[in-house]
């Protein structure tokens, strides 16, 4: 396997099966190590060498986490023993380290500053936010720095509490490709506004309210807003765009101008109108247009007040609220 092929495979694989295959995973692992090992890169330029080294670290970490019995001692980072890879996020891999706990390991040390932003955001929300609504965001269990013995690369690692049974809005869209009934989208929208109100009252802008970061619990109608690595204090600038989602963002983010609560409200509205597609009623489409004015100063800036306005629209459409069971198996 060529080095460039190995780098590309590691970068695109979202699961261990993608990376190692299912027929001969140990052989694939050895091939990847041979192609990526720093001692075998010869005269490769510095850019390729850096990419290969990062890919090598990721391959060995994922292999050891999934096959601790075949590679000697299990991987322990800080006080946490890595279990199976659960998710491949935008900039980090998340591993099980307990029944309800995930360890978030950045793939590139250059993203340590984004990991630190998540720590600051979650601590700020926990300290300043209304305790009743803290379950709408992850709980920070631990955060520490780890130096990779082989390469010397230092990574900031976050450990987050989780709950079972969560699914992203991406999964909802795949289950309802023709559009989600607005009555189902309504409770997701309402609870997302609660989560944003919690953060904004604490002075934090999420900065990346995208379908992959909005998790729902279908049976209990729960919502958790995850991945606070792109967050900023109100009035700060969003540090980066999630690759592949550049056209989701409002003008102040792409223009590197100060962000505010209206930034998140633009993004959240985009998530829910995207879910409903052509099934969105005219009244909700009009409401959404008001949330996505081009100028930040022209948008709503209070998520909880906006929730009240949304409730008025929903009551005119459907009458008093009632619980509507939801399933990902339509």
PDB file of C-alpha atoms in Angstrom:
ATOM      1  CA  UNK A   1       0.000   0.000   0.000  1.00  0.00           C
ATOM      2  CA  UNK A   2       1.345   3.430  -0.931  1.00  0.00           C
ATOM      3  CA  UNK A   3       1.701   6.126   1.712  1.00  0.00           C
ATOM      4  CA  UNK A   4      -0.749   8.474  -0.025  1.00  0.00           C
ATOM      5  CA  UNK A   5      -3.345   5.675  -0.238  1.00  0.00           C
ATOM      6  CA  UNK A   6      -2.917   4.916   3.459  1.00  0.00           C
ATOM      7  CA  UNK A   7      -3.255   8.580   4.443  1.00  0.00           C
ATOM      8  CA  UNK A   8      -6.420   8.896   2.363  1.00  0.00           C
ATOM      9  CA  UNK A   9      -7.914   5.719   3.850  1.00  0.00           C
ATOM     10  CA  UNK A  10      -7.273   6.840   7.417  1.00  0.00           C
ATOM     11  CA  UNK A  11      -8.714  10.273   6.718  1.00  0.00           C
ATOM     12  CA  UNK A  12     -11.972   8.949   5.252  1.00  0.00           C
ATOM     13  CA  UNK A  13     -12.628   5.859   7.420  1.00  0.00           C
ATOM     14  CA  UNK A  14     -15.409   6.507   9.925  1.00  0.00           C
ATOM     15  CA  UNK A  15     -15.453   3.051  11.526  1.00  0.00           C
ATOM     16  CA  UNK A  16     -12.921   0.332  12.315  1.00  0.00           C
ATOM     17  CA  UNK A  17     -14.497  -1.799   9.584  1.00  0.00           C
ATOM     18  CA  UNK A  18     -13.853   0.985   7.076  1.00  0.00           C
ATOM     19  CA  UNK A  19     -10.236   1.216   8.170  1.00  0.00           C
ATOM     20  CA  UNK A  20      -9.197  -2.388   8.770  1.00  0.00           C
ATOM     21  CA  UNK A  21     -11.761  -4.280   6.711  1.00  0.00           C
ATOM     22  CA  UNK A  22     -13.536  -7.400   7.944  1.00  0.00           C
ATOM     23  CA  UNK A  23     -11.782 -10.265   6.154  1.00  0.00           C
ATOM     24  CA  UNK A  24      -8.191  -9.816   7.391  1.00  0.00           C
ATOM     25  CA  UNK A  25      -8.032  -6.819   9.736  1.00  0.00           C
ATOM     26  CA  UNK A  26      -4.633  -7.742  11.213  1.00  0.00           C
ATOM     27  CA  UNK A  27      -3.067  -7.855   7.753  1.00  0.00           C
ATOM     28  CA  UNK A  28      -4.591  -4.491   6.837  1.00  0.00           C
ATOM     29  CA  UNK A  29      -3.274  -3.059  10.111  1.00  0.00           C
ATOM     30  CA  UNK A  30       0.261  -4.219   9.301  1.00  0.00           C
ATOM     31  CA  UNK A  31       0.003  -2.788   5.778  1.00  0.00           C
ATOM     32  CA  UNK A  32      -1.070   0.568   7.119  1.00  0.00           C
ATOM     33  CA  UNK A  33       1.723   0.647   9.681  1.00  0.00           C
ATOM     34  CA  UNK A  34       4.274  -0.230   7.009  1.00  0.00           C
ATOM     35  CA  UNK A  35       3.046   2.545   4.741  1.00  0.00           C
ATOM     36  CA  UNK A  36       2.809   5.200   7.452  1.00  0.00           C
ATOM     37  CA  UNK A  37       5.624   4.499   9.920  1.00  0.00           C
ATOM     38  CA  UNK A  38       7.846   7.593  10.283  1.00  0.00           C
ATOM     39  CA  UNK A  39      11.012   5.518   9.865  1.00  0.00           C
ATOM     40  CA  UNK A  40       9.888   4.298   6.421  1.00  0.00           C
ATOM     41  CA  UNK A  41       9.040   7.608   4.781  1.00  0.00           C
ATOM     42  CA  UNK A  42      12.467   8.089   3.205  1.00  0.00           C
ATOM     43  CA  UNK A  43      12.727  11.375   1.340  1.00  0.00           C
ATOM     44  CA  UNK A  44       9.057  12.349   1.663  1.00  0.00           C
ATOM     45  CA  UNK A  45       8.504  16.102   2.023  1.00  0.00           C
ATOM     46  CA  UNK A  46       7.579  17.600   5.391  1.00  0.00           C
ATOM     47  CA  UNK A  47       3.894  17.925   4.575  1.00  0.00           C
ATOM     48  CA  UNK A  48       3.544  14.243   3.665  1.00  0.00           C
ATOM     49  CA  UNK A  49       5.678  13.243   6.642  1.00  0.00           C
ATOM     50  CA  UNK A  50       3.425  15.178   9.018  1.00  0.00           C
ATOM     51  CA  UNK A  51       0.256  13.716   7.487  1.00  0.00           C
ATOM     52  CA  UNK A  52       1.664  10.190   7.624  1.00  0.00           C
ATOM     53  CA  UNK A  53       2.759  10.553  11.224  1.00  0.00           C
ATOM     54  CA  UNK A  54      -0.679  11.767  12.298  1.00  0.00           C
ATOM     55  CA  UNK A  55      -2.300   8.906  10.381  1.00  0.00           C
ATOM     56  CA  UNK A  56       0.092   6.390  11.972  1.00  0.00           C
ATOM     57  CA  UNK A  57      -0.842   7.584  15.467  1.00  0.00           C
ATOM     58  CA  UNK A  58      -4.531   7.318  14.644  1.00  0.00           C
ATOM     59  CA  UNK A  59      -4.204   3.812  13.168  1.00  0.00           C
ATOM     60  CA  UNK A  60      -2.269   2.422  16.136  1.00  0.00           C
ATOM     61  CA  UNK A  61      -4.591   4.058  18.662  1.00  0.00           C
ATOM     62  CA  UNK A  62      -7.716   2.721  16.987  1.00  0.00           C
ATOM     63  CA  UNK A  63      -6.241  -0.759  16.584  1.00  0.00           C
ATOM     64  CA  UNK A  64      -5.145  -1.019  20.205  1.00  0.00           C
ATOM     65  CA  UNK A  65      -8.479   0.249  21.449  1.00  0.00           C
ATOM     66  CA  UNK A  66     -10.342  -2.402  19.476  1.00  0.00           C
ATOM     67  CA  UNK A  67      -7.801  -5.234  19.895  1.00  0.00           C
ATOM     68  CA  UNK A  68      -6.171  -4.787  23.308  1.00  0.00           C
ATOM     69  CA  UNK A  69      -5.502  -8.487  23.713  1.00  0.00           C
ATOM     70  CA  UNK A  70      -3.452  -8.766  20.542  1.00  0.00           C
ATOM     71  CA  UNK A  71      -1.073  -5.840  21.007  1.00  0.00           C
ATOM     72  CA  UNK A  72       0.144  -6.066  24.579  1.00  0.00           C
ATOM     73  CA  UNK A  73      -1.059  -3.605  27.194  1.00  0.00           C
ATOM     74  CA  UNK A  74      -4.344  -1.763  26.666  1.00  0.00           C
ATOM     75  CA  UNK A  75      -4.189   1.928  25.794  1.00  0.00           C
ATOM     76  CA  UNK A  76      -4.539   4.160  28.858  1.00  0.00           C
ATOM     77  CA  UNK A  77      -4.762   7.927  28.451  1.00  0.00           C
ATOM     78  CA  UNK A  78      -4.684   9.841  31.709  1.00  0.00           C
ATOM     79  CA  UNK A  79      -6.824   7.816  34.089  1.00  0.00           C
ATOM     80  CA  UNK A  80      -8.938   6.357  31.293  1.00  0.00           C
ATOM     81  CA  UNK A  81      -8.614   3.023  29.506  1.00  0.00           C
ATOM     82  CA  UNK A  82      -9.719   3.204  25.886  1.00  0.00           C
ATOM     83  CA  UNK A  83     -12.529   0.970  24.746  1.00  0.00           C
ATOM     84  CA  UNK A  84     -14.136   0.707  21.342  1.00  0.00           C
ATOM     85  CA  UNK A  85     -14.282   3.594  18.905  1.00  0.00           C
ATOM     86  CA  UNK A  86     -17.842   4.948  19.029  1.00  0.00           C
ATOM     87  CA  UNK A  87     -17.815   7.966  16.716  1.00  0.00           C
ATOM     88  CA  UNK A  88     -15.529   9.702  14.235  1.00  0.00           C
ATOM     89  CA  UNK A  89     -16.252  13.395  14.688  1.00  0.00           C
ATOM     90  CA  UNK A  90     -15.265  16.474  12.731  1.00  0.00           C
ATOM     91  CA  UNK A  91     -11.818  16.736  14.301  1.00  0.00           C
ATOM     92  CA  UNK A  92     -11.629  13.973  16.896  1.00  0.00           C
ATOM     93  CA  UNK A  93     -12.382  10.303  17.499  1.00  0.00           C
ATOM     94  CA  UNK A  94     -14.566   9.364  20.474  1.00  0.00           C
ATOM     95  CA  UNK A  95     -13.806   6.175  22.398  1.00  0.00           C
ATOM     96  CA  UNK A  96     -15.725   4.416  25.139  1.00  0.00           C
ATOM     97  CA  UNK A  97     -14.007   4.722  28.525  1.00  0.00           C
ATOM     98  CA  UNK A  98     -16.972   3.817  30.696  1.00  0.00           C
ATOM     99  CA  UNK A  99     -20.619   2.842  30.532  1.00  0.00           C
ATOM    100  CA  UNK A 100     -21.740   6.448  30.031  1.00  0.00           C
ATOM    101  CA  UNK A 101     -18.470   8.191  29.181  1.00  0.00           C
ATOM    102  CA  UNK A 102     -16.603   8.988  25.970  1.00  0.00           C
ATOM    103  CA  UNK A 103     -13.003  10.114  25.519  1.00  0.00           C
ATOM    104  CA  UNK A 104     -12.518  12.653  22.736  1.00  0.00           C
ATOM    105  CA  UNK A 105      -9.104  12.284  21.101  1.00  0.00           C
ATOM    106  CA  UNK A 106      -8.185  14.929  18.473  1.00  0.00           C
ATOM    107  CA  UNK A 107      -6.623  13.525  15.352  1.00  0.00           C
ATOM    108  CA  UNK A 108      -4.354  16.538  14.873  1.00  0.00           C
ATOM    109  CA  UNK A 109      -2.531  18.409  17.663  1.00  0.00           C
ATOM    110  CA  UNK A 110      -3.144  21.646  15.763  1.00  0.00           C
ATOM    111  CA  UNK A 111      -6.785  21.355  16.891  1.00  0.00           C
ATOM    112  CA  UNK A 112      -5.871  21.545  20.589  1.00  0.00           C
ATOM    113  CA  UNK A 113      -7.134  25.132  20.691  1.00  0.00           C
ATOM    114  CA  UNK A 114     -10.568  23.963  19.509  1.00  0.00           C
ATOM    115  CA  UNK A 115     -10.625  21.273  22.193  1.00  0.00           C
ATOM    116  CA  UNK A 116      -9.818  23.995  24.740  1.00  0.00           C
ATOM    117  CA  UNK A 117     -12.770  26.021  23.449  1.00  0.00           C
ATOM    118  CA  UNK A 118     -15.061  23.109  24.227  1.00  0.00           C
ATOM    119  CA  UNK A 119     -13.718  22.937  27.779  1.00  0.00           C
ATOM    120  CA  UNK A 120     -14.255  26.659  28.301  1.00  0.00           C
ATOM    121  CA  UNK A 121     -17.771  26.567  26.864  1.00  0.00           C
ATOM    122  CA  UNK A 122     -18.980  23.584  28.892  1.00  0.00           C
ATOM    123  CA  UNK A 123     -17.464  24.881  32.129  1.00  0.00           C
ATOM    124  CA  UNK A 124     -18.962  28.319  31.565  1.00  0.00           C
ATOM    125  CA  UNK A 125     -22.410  26.895  30.874  1.00  0.00           C
ATOM    126  CA  UNK A 126     -22.223  24.637  33.942  1.00  0.00           C
ATOM    127  CA  UNK A 127     -21.191  27.560  36.156  1.00  0.00           C
ATOM    128  CA  UNK A 128     -23.592  30.183  34.792  1.00  0.00           C
ATOM    129  CA  UNK A 129     -26.447  28.199  33.236  1.00  0.00           C
ATOM    130  CA  UNK A 130     -29.829  27.311  34.672  1.00  0.00           C
ATOM    131  CA  UNK A 131     -29.342  23.867  36.295  1.00  0.00           C
ATOM    132  CA  UNK A 132     -32.740  22.714  35.029  1.00  0.00           C
ATOM    133  CA  UNK A 133     -31.484  22.741  31.444  1.00  0.00           C
ATOM    134  CA  UNK A 134     -27.923  21.421  31.821  1.00  0.00           C
ATOM    135  CA  UNK A 135     -28.932  17.973  30.436  1.00  0.00           C
ATOM    136  CA  UNK A 136     -29.288  19.705  27.045  1.00  0.00           C
ATOM    137  CA  UNK A 137     -25.471  19.884  26.764  1.00  0.00           C
ATOM    138  CA  UNK A 138     -22.758  17.267  27.489  1.00  0.00           C
ATOM    139  CA  UNK A 139     -21.169  17.189  30.932  1.00  0.00           C
ATOM    140  CA  UNK A 140     -17.400  17.643  31.006  1.00  0.00           C
ATOM    141  CA  UNK A 141     -15.907  14.837  33.132  1.00  0.00           C
ATOM    142  CA  UNK A 142     -12.188  15.485  32.578  1.00  0.00           C
ATOM    143  CA  UNK A 143      -9.743  17.366  30.364  1.00  0.00           C
ATOM    144  CA  UNK A 144      -5.986  16.836  30.207  1.00  0.00           C
ATOM    145  CA  UNK A 145      -2.953  16.881  27.928  1.00  0.00           C
ATOM    146  CA  UNK A 146      -1.300  13.704  26.661  1.00  0.00           C
ATOM    147  CA  UNK A 147       2.077  13.423  24.958  1.00  0.00           C
ATOM    148  CA  UNK A 148       2.401  10.623  22.394  1.00  0.00           C
ATOM    149  CA  UNK A 149       5.514   8.595  23.312  1.00  0.00           C
ATOM    150  CA  UNK A 150       6.488   7.736  19.742  1.00  0.00           C
ATOM    151  CA  UNK A 151       6.149  11.169  18.137  1.00  0.00           C
ATOM    152  CA  UNK A 152       6.179  13.609  21.033  1.00  0.00           C
ATOM    153  CA  UNK A 153       2.929  15.143  19.760  1.00  0.00           C
ATOM    154  CA  UNK A 154       0.840  16.616  22.560  1.00  0.00           C
ATOM    155  CA  UNK A 155      -2.948  16.454  22.417  1.00  0.00           C
ATOM    156  CA  UNK A 156      -5.632  17.987  24.599  1.00  0.00           C
ATOM    157  CA  UNK A 157      -8.156  15.281  25.454  1.00  0.00           C
ATOM    158  CA  UNK A 158     -11.703  15.835  26.727  1.00  0.00           C
ATOM    159  CA  UNK A 159     -13.810  13.237  28.508  1.00  0.00           C
ATOM    160  CA  UNK A 160     -17.570  13.698  28.266  1.00  0.00           C
ATOM    161  CA  UNK A 161     -20.554  12.073  29.938  1.00  0.00           C
ATOM    162  CA  UNK A 162     -23.103  10.659  27.515  1.00  0.00           C
ATOM    163  CA  UNK A 163     -26.534   9.066  27.559  1.00  0.00           C
ATOM    164  CA  UNK A 164     -27.729   6.076  25.524  1.00  0.00           C
ATOM    165  CA  UNK A 165     -30.157   6.120  22.653  1.00  0.00           C
ATOM    166  CA  UNK A 166     -29.152   9.372  20.958  1.00  0.00           C
ATOM    167  CA  UNK A 167     -29.371   9.914  17.193  1.00  0.00           C
ATOM    168  CA  UNK A 168     -28.264  12.875  15.084  1.00  0.00           C
ATOM    169  CA  UNK A 169     -30.514  14.927  12.849  1.00  0.00           C
ATOM    170  CA  UNK A 170     -28.518  13.452   9.954  1.00  0.00           C
ATOM    171  CA  UNK A 171     -29.989  10.069  10.932  1.00  0.00           C
ATOM    172  CA  UNK A 172     -33.466  11.583  11.146  1.00  0.00           C
ATOM    173  CA  UNK A 173     -33.131  12.965   7.613  1.00  0.00           C
ATOM    174  CA  UNK A 174     -31.986   9.584   6.309  1.00  0.00           C
ATOM    175  CA  UNK A 175     -35.039   7.975   7.907  1.00  0.00           C
ATOM    176  CA  UNK A 176     -37.358  10.611   6.390  1.00  0.00           C
ATOM    177  CA  UNK A 177     -35.752  11.538   3.068  1.00  0.00           C
ATOM    178  CA  UNK A 178     -38.995  13.060   1.738  1.00  0.00           C
ATOM    179  CA  UNK A 179     -39.231  15.458   4.646  1.00  0.00           C
ATOM    180  CA  UNK A 180     -40.224  15.271   8.296  1.00  0.00           C
ATOM    181  CA  UNK A 181     -43.739  16.059   9.463  1.00  0.00           C
ATOM    182  CA  UNK A 182     -43.679  19.544  10.981  1.00  0.00           C
ATOM    183  CA  UNK A 183     -45.360  18.247  14.146  1.00  0.00           C
ATOM    184  CA  UNK A 184     -42.329  16.026  14.746  1.00  0.00           C
ATOM    185  CA  UNK A 185     -39.868  18.732  13.786  1.00  0.00           C
ATOM    186  CA  UNK A 186     -41.650  21.054  16.237  1.00  0.00           C
ATOM    187  CA  UNK A 187     -40.490  19.351  19.436  1.00  0.00           C
ATOM    188  CA  UNK A 188     -36.931  19.102  18.116  1.00  0.00           C
ATOM    189  CA  UNK A 189     -36.956  22.799  17.253  1.00  0.00           C
ATOM    190  CA  UNK A 190     -38.419  23.755  20.631  1.00  0.00           C
ATOM    191  CA  UNK A 191     -35.863  21.779  22.628  1.00  0.00           C
ATOM    192  CA  UNK A 192     -32.976  23.025  20.505  1.00  0.00           C
ATOM    193  CA  UNK A 193     -34.056  26.577  21.332  1.00  0.00           C
ATOM    194  CA  UNK A 194     -33.996  25.663  25.026  1.00  0.00           C
ATOM    195  CA  UNK A 195     -30.413  24.402  24.667  1.00  0.00           C
ATOM    196  CA  UNK A 196     -29.364  27.563  22.845  1.00  0.00           C
ATOM    197  CA  UNK A 197     -31.072  29.793  25.387  1.00  0.00           C
ATOM    198  CA  UNK A 198     -29.130  28.026  28.136  1.00  0.00           C
ATOM    199  CA  UNK A 199     -25.822  28.714  26.357  1.00  0.00           C
ATOM    200  CA  UNK A 200     -26.587  32.266  25.311  1.00  0.00           C
ATOM    201  CA  UNK A 201     -27.649  33.331  28.812  1.00  0.00           C
ATOM    202  CA  UNK A 202     -24.248  32.012  29.932  1.00  0.00           C
ATOM    203  CA  UNK A 203     -22.529  34.133  27.275  1.00  0.00           C
ATOM    204  CA  UNK A 204     -21.584  31.307  24.886  1.00  0.00           C
ATOM    205  CA  UNK A 205     -22.285  30.946  21.148  1.00  0.00           C
ATOM    206  CA  UNK A 206     -22.116  27.327  19.913  1.00  0.00           C
ATOM    207  CA  UNK A 207     -20.961  28.305  16.435  1.00  0.00           C
ATOM    208  CA  UNK A 208     -21.689  25.002  14.685  1.00  0.00           C
ATOM    209  CA  UNK A 209     -25.376  24.126  15.120  1.00  0.00           C
ATOM    210  CA  UNK A 210     -25.434  21.565  12.326  1.00  0.00           C
ATOM    211  CA  UNK A 211     -27.486  18.361  11.946  1.00  0.00           C
ATOM    212  CA  UNK A 212     -24.599  16.121  13.040  1.00  0.00           C
ATOM    213  CA  UNK A 213     -24.262  18.074  16.302  1.00  0.00           C
ATOM    214  CA  UNK A 214     -27.948  17.998  17.287  1.00  0.00           C
ATOM    215  CA  UNK A 215     -28.729  14.658  18.945  1.00  0.00           C
ATOM    216  CA  UNK A 216     -32.235  13.521  19.801  1.00  0.00           C
ATOM    217  CA  UNK A 217     -33.640  10.819  22.051  1.00  0.00           C
ATOM    218  CA  UNK A 218     -36.735   9.719  20.095  1.00  0.00           C
ATOM    219  CA  UNK A 219     -38.784   8.060  22.835  1.00  0.00           C
ATOM    220  CA  UNK A 220     -38.474  10.793  25.441  1.00  0.00           C
ATOM    221  CA  UNK A 221     -38.193  13.711  23.015  1.00  0.00           C
ATOM    222  CA  UNK A 222     -34.805  14.677  24.424  1.00  0.00           C
ATOM    223  CA  UNK A 223     -32.213  16.860  22.696  1.00  0.00           C
ATOM    224  CA  UNK A 224     -28.489  17.222  23.402  1.00  0.00           C
ATOM    225  CA  UNK A 225     -26.361  19.794  21.557  1.00  0.00           C
ATOM    226  CA  UNK A 226     -22.823  18.432  21.193  1.00  0.00           C
ATOM    227  CA  UNK A 227     -19.381  19.416  19.852  1.00  0.00           C
ATOM    228  CA  UNK A 228     -18.643  22.790  21.409  1.00  0.00           C
ATOM    229  CA  UNK A 229     -15.174  22.974  19.822  1.00  0.00           C
ATOM    230  CA  UNK A 230     -16.278  25.769  17.466  1.00  0.00           C
ATOM    231  CA  UNK A 231     -17.792  27.910  20.215  1.00  0.00           C
ATOM    232  CA  UNK A 232     -16.950  31.484  21.095  1.00  0.00           C
ATOM    233  CA  UNK A 233     -18.033  34.027  23.703  1.00  0.00           C
ATOM    234  CA  UNK A 234     -20.875  36.273  22.554  1.00  0.00           C
ATOM    235  CA  UNK A 235     -19.249  38.947  20.410  1.00  0.00           C
ATOM    236  CA  UNK A 236     -16.276  36.767  19.458  1.00  0.00           C
ATOM    237  CA  UNK A 237     -15.620  35.163  16.080  1.00  0.00           C
ATOM    238  CA  UNK A 238     -16.318  31.529  15.244  1.00  0.00           C
ATOM    239  CA  UNK A 239     -12.822  30.002  14.881  1.00  0.00           C
ATOM    240  CA  UNK A 240     -13.431  27.632  11.959  1.00  0.00           C
ATOM    241  CA  UNK A 241     -16.051  26.164   9.647  1.00  0.00           C
ATOM    242  CA  UNK A 242     -16.936  22.478   9.701  1.00  0.00           C
ATOM    243  CA  UNK A 243     -15.580  21.086   6.423  1.00  0.00           C
ATOM    244  CA  UNK A 244     -18.278  20.289   3.904  1.00  0.00           C
ATOM    245  CA  UNK A 245     -20.798  22.622   5.569  1.00  0.00           C
ATOM    246  CA  UNK A 246     -19.502  26.002   4.442  1.00  0.00           C
ATOM    247  CA  UNK A 247     -22.819  26.954   2.831  1.00  0.00           C
ATOM    248  CA  UNK A 248     -24.724  26.403   6.098  1.00  0.00           C
ATOM    249  CA  UNK A 249     -23.216  29.445   7.821  1.00  0.00           C
ATOM    250  CA  UNK A 250     -24.527  33.024   8.053  1.00  0.00           C
ATOM    251  CA  UNK A 251     -22.537  35.936   6.597  1.00  0.00           C
ATOM    252  CA  UNK A 252     -20.930  37.025   9.872  1.00  0.00           C
ATOM    253  CA  UNK A 253     -19.206  33.643  10.232  1.00  0.00           C
ATOM    254  CA  UNK A 254     -17.885  33.361   6.684  1.00  0.00           C
ATOM    255  CA  UNK A 255     -16.866  37.016   6.889  1.00  0.00           C
ATOM    256  CA  UNK A 256     -15.031  36.444  10.203  1.00  0.00           C
ATOM    257  CA  UNK A 257     -17.127  39.076  11.968  1.00  0.00           C
ATOM    258  CA  UNK A 258     -18.426  38.989  15.564  1.00  0.00           C
ATOM    259  CA  UNK A 259     -21.033  36.301  16.251  1.00  0.00           C
ATOM    260  CA  UNK A 260     -23.999  36.436  18.575  1.00  0.00           C
ATOM    261  CA  UNK A 261     -27.073  34.449  19.610  1.00  0.00           C
ATOM    262  CA  UNK A 262     -28.576  35.160  16.191  1.00  0.00           C
ATOM    263  CA  UNK A 263     -25.724  33.204  14.621  1.00  0.00           C
ATOM    264  CA  UNK A 264     -26.848  30.022  16.335  1.00  0.00           C
ATOM    265  CA  UNK A 265     -30.504  30.792  15.632  1.00  0.00           C
ATOM    266  CA  UNK A 266     -29.732  31.071  11.893  1.00  0.00           C
ATOM    267  CA  UNK A 267     -28.027  27.673  11.973  1.00  0.00           C
ATOM    268  CA  UNK A 268     -30.693  25.993  14.108  1.00  0.00           C
ATOM    269  CA  UNK A 269     -33.442  27.220  11.820  1.00  0.00           C
ATOM    270  CA  UNK A 270     -31.539  25.827   8.846  1.00  0.00           C
ATOM    271  CA  UNK A 271     -31.382  22.416  10.523  1.00  0.00           C
ATOM    272  CA  UNK A 272     -35.130  22.205  11.037  1.00  0.00           C
ATOM    273  CA  UNK A 273     -36.196  23.579   7.659  1.00  0.00           C
ATOM    274  CA  UNK A 274     -33.754  21.114   6.057  1.00  0.00           C
ATOM    275  CA  UNK A 275     -35.430  18.291   8.007  1.00  0.00           C
ATOM    276  CA  UNK A 276     -38.922  19.265   6.928  1.00  0.00           C
ATOM    277  CA  UNK A 277     -38.044  20.001   3.316  1.00  0.00           C
ATOM    278  CA  UNK A 278     -41.125  20.579   1.182  1.00  0.00           C
ATOM    279  CA  UNK A 279     -43.379  19.435   4.028  1.00  0.00           C
ATOM    280  CA  UNK A 280     -42.850  22.673   5.987  1.00  0.00           C
ATOM    281  CA  UNK A 281     -46.136  24.630   6.253  1.00  0.00           C
ATOM    282  CA  UNK A 282     -46.221  28.145   4.844  1.00  0.00           C
ATOM    283  CA  UNK A 283     -46.433  29.671   8.328  1.00  0.00           C
ATOM    284  CA  UNK A 284     -43.276  27.901   9.500  1.00  0.00           C
ATOM    285  CA  UNK A 285     -41.426  28.856   6.328  1.00  0.00           C
ATOM    286  CA  UNK A 286     -42.294  32.503   7.016  1.00  0.00           C
ATOM    287  CA  UNK A 287     -41.156  32.137  10.626  1.00  0.00           C
ATOM    288  CA  UNK A 288     -37.884  30.615   9.429  1.00  0.00           C
ATOM    289  CA  UNK A 289     -37.240  33.501   7.027  1.00  0.00           C
ATOM    290  CA  UNK A 290     -37.477  35.896   9.934  1.00  0.00           C
ATOM    291  CA  UNK A 291     -34.805  33.912  11.792  1.00  0.00           C
ATOM    292  CA  UNK A 292     -32.400  34.049   8.836  1.00  0.00           C
ATOM    293  CA  UNK A 293     -32.142  37.726   7.994  1.00  0.00           C
ATOM    294  CA  UNK A 294     -28.815  38.543   6.341  1.00  0.00           C
ATOM    295  CA  UNK A 295     -27.750  41.072   8.974  1.00  0.00           C
ATOM    296  CA  UNK A 296     -27.121  39.712  12.466  1.00  0.00           C
ATOM    297  CA  UNK A 297     -28.655  42.817  14.045  1.00  0.00           C
ATOM    298  CA  UNK A 298     -31.921  42.118  12.170  1.00  0.00           C
ATOM    299  CA  UNK A 299     -32.342  38.630  13.628  1.00  0.00           C
ATOM    300  CA  UNK A 300     -33.830  37.493  16.902  1.00  0.00           C
ATOM    301  CA  UNK A 301     -31.201  37.380  19.656  1.00  0.00           C
ATOM    302  CA  UNK A 302     -33.070  35.632  22.475  1.00  0.00           C
ATOM    303  CA  UNK A 303     -33.712  31.906  21.963  1.00  0.00           C
ATOM    304  CA  UNK A 304     -36.190  31.602  24.803  1.00  0.00           C
ATOM    305  CA  UNK A 305     -38.241  34.560  23.605  1.00  0.00           C
ATOM    306  CA  UNK A 306     -38.131  33.077  20.106  1.00  0.00           C
ATOM    307  CA  UNK A 307     -39.431  29.811  21.584  1.00  0.00           C
ATOM    308  CA  UNK A 308     -42.526  31.656  22.755  1.00  0.00           C
ATOM    309  CA  UNK A 309     -43.070  33.056  19.266  1.00  0.00           C
ATOM    310  CA  UNK A 310     -42.630  29.601  17.745  1.00  0.00           C
ATOM    311  CA  UNK A 311     -45.201  28.204  20.159  1.00  0.00           C
ATOM    312  CA  UNK A 312     -47.712  30.796  18.982  1.00  0.00           C
ATOM    313  CA  UNK A 313     -47.196  29.764  15.362  1.00  0.00           C
ATOM    314  CA  UNK A 314     -47.516  26.074  16.267  1.00  0.00           C
ATOM    315  CA  UNK A 315     -50.704  26.648  18.258  1.00  0.00           C
ATOM    316  CA  UNK A 316     -52.289  28.484  15.341  1.00  0.00           C
ATOM    317  CA  UNK A 317     -51.353  25.574  13.102  1.00  0.00           C
ATOM    318  CA  UNK A 318     -52.106  22.574  15.325  1.00  0.00           C
ATOM    319  CA  UNK A 319     -53.888  23.739  18.461  1.00  0.00           C
ATOM    320  CA  UNK A 320     -52.696  23.053  22.037  1.00  0.00           C
ATOM    321  CA  UNK A 321     -49.517  20.975  22.372  1.00  0.00           C
ATOM    322  CA  UNK A 322     -49.874  17.231  22.818  1.00  0.00           C
ATOM    323  CA  UNK A 323     -47.241  14.515  23.019  1.00  0.00           C
ATOM    324  CA  UNK A 324     -46.705  12.910  19.614  1.00  0.00           C
ATOM    325  CA  UNK A 325     -44.718   9.613  19.639  1.00  0.00           C
ATOM    326  CA  UNK A 326     -41.750   9.597  17.285  1.00  0.00           C
ATOM    327  CA  UNK A 327     -39.765   6.752  15.769  1.00  0.00           C
ATOM    328  CA  UNK A 328     -36.763   6.499  13.458  1.00  0.00           C
ATOM    329  CA  UNK A 329     -38.475   3.588  11.742  1.00  0.00           C
ATOM    330  CA  UNK A 330     -41.292   5.258   9.813  1.00  0.00           C
TER     331      UNK A 330
END
